[in-house]
PDB file of C-alpha atoms in Angstrom:
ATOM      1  CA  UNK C 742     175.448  97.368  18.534  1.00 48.00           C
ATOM      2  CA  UNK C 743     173.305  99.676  16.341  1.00 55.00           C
ATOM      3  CA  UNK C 744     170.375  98.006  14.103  1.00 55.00           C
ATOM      4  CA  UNK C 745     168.257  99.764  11.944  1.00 58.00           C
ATOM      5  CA  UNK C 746     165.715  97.605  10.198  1.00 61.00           C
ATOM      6  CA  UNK C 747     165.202  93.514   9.406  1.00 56.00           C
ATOM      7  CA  UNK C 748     162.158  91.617   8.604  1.00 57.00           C
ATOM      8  CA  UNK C 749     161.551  89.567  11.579  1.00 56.00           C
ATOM      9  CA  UNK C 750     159.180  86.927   9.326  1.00 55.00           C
ATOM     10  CA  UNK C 751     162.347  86.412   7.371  1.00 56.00           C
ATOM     11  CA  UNK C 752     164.620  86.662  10.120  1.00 53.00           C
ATOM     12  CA  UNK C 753     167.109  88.819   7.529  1.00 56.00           C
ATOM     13  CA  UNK C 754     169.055  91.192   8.660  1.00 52.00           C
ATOM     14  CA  UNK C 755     168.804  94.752   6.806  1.00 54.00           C
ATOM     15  CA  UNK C 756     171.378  96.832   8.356  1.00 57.00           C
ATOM     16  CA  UNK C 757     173.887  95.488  11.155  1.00 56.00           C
ATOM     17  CA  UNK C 758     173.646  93.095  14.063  1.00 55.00           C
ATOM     18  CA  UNK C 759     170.707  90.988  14.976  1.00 55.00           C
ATOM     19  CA  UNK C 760     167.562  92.891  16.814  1.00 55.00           C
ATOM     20  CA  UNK C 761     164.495  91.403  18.328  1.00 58.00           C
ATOM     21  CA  UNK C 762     162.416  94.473  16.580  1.00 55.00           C
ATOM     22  CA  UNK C 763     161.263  95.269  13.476  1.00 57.00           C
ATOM     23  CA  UNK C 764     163.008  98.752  12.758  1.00 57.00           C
ATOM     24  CA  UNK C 765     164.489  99.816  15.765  1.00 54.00           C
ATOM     25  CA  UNK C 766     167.512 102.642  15.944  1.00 51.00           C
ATOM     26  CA  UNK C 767     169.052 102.189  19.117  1.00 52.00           C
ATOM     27  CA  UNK C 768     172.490 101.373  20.299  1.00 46.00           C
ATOM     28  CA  UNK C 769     173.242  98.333  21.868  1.00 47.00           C
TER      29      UNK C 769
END
Protein backbone atom coordinates (compact mmCIF):
# COMPACT_ATOMS: atom_id res chain seq x y z
CA UNK A 1 0.00 0.00 0.00
CA UNK A 2 1.63 3.30 -1.10
CA UNK A 3 0.49 6.70 0.77
CA UNK A 4 1.70 9.90 0.02
CA UNK A 5 0.26 12.63 2.17
CA UNK A 6 -3.06 13.10 4.70
CA UNK A 7 -3.64 15.48 7.44
CA UNK A 8 -3.55 13.43 10.46
CA UNK A 9 -5.67 16.37 12.58
CA UNK A 10 -8.33 15.71 10.01
CA UNK A 11 -7.77 12.19 9.68
CA UNK A 12 -8.39 12.74 5.57
CA UNK A 13 -6.82 10.89 3.37
CA UNK A 14 -4.86 12.83 0.46
CA UNK A 15 -3.59 10.22 -1.76
CA UNK A 16 -4.33 6.34 -1.22
CA UNK A 17 -4.69 4.05 1.76
CA UNK A 18 -4.65 5.06 5.35
CA UNK A 19 -0.99 5.95 6.99
CA UNK A 20 -0.13 6.65 10.55
CA UNK A 21 2.27 9.66 9.14
CA UNK A 22 1.89 12.82 7.95
CA UNK A 23 3.50 12.61 4.34
CA UNK A 24 5.14 9.51 4.12
CA UNK A 25 6.15 7.71 0.52
CA UNK A 26 6.67 4.28 1.29
CA UNK A 27 5.17 1.05 0.17
CA UNK A 28 3.26 -0.95 2.32
Amino acid sequence: MTCTCWLKLDNRVVDDGPCEFICCTETW
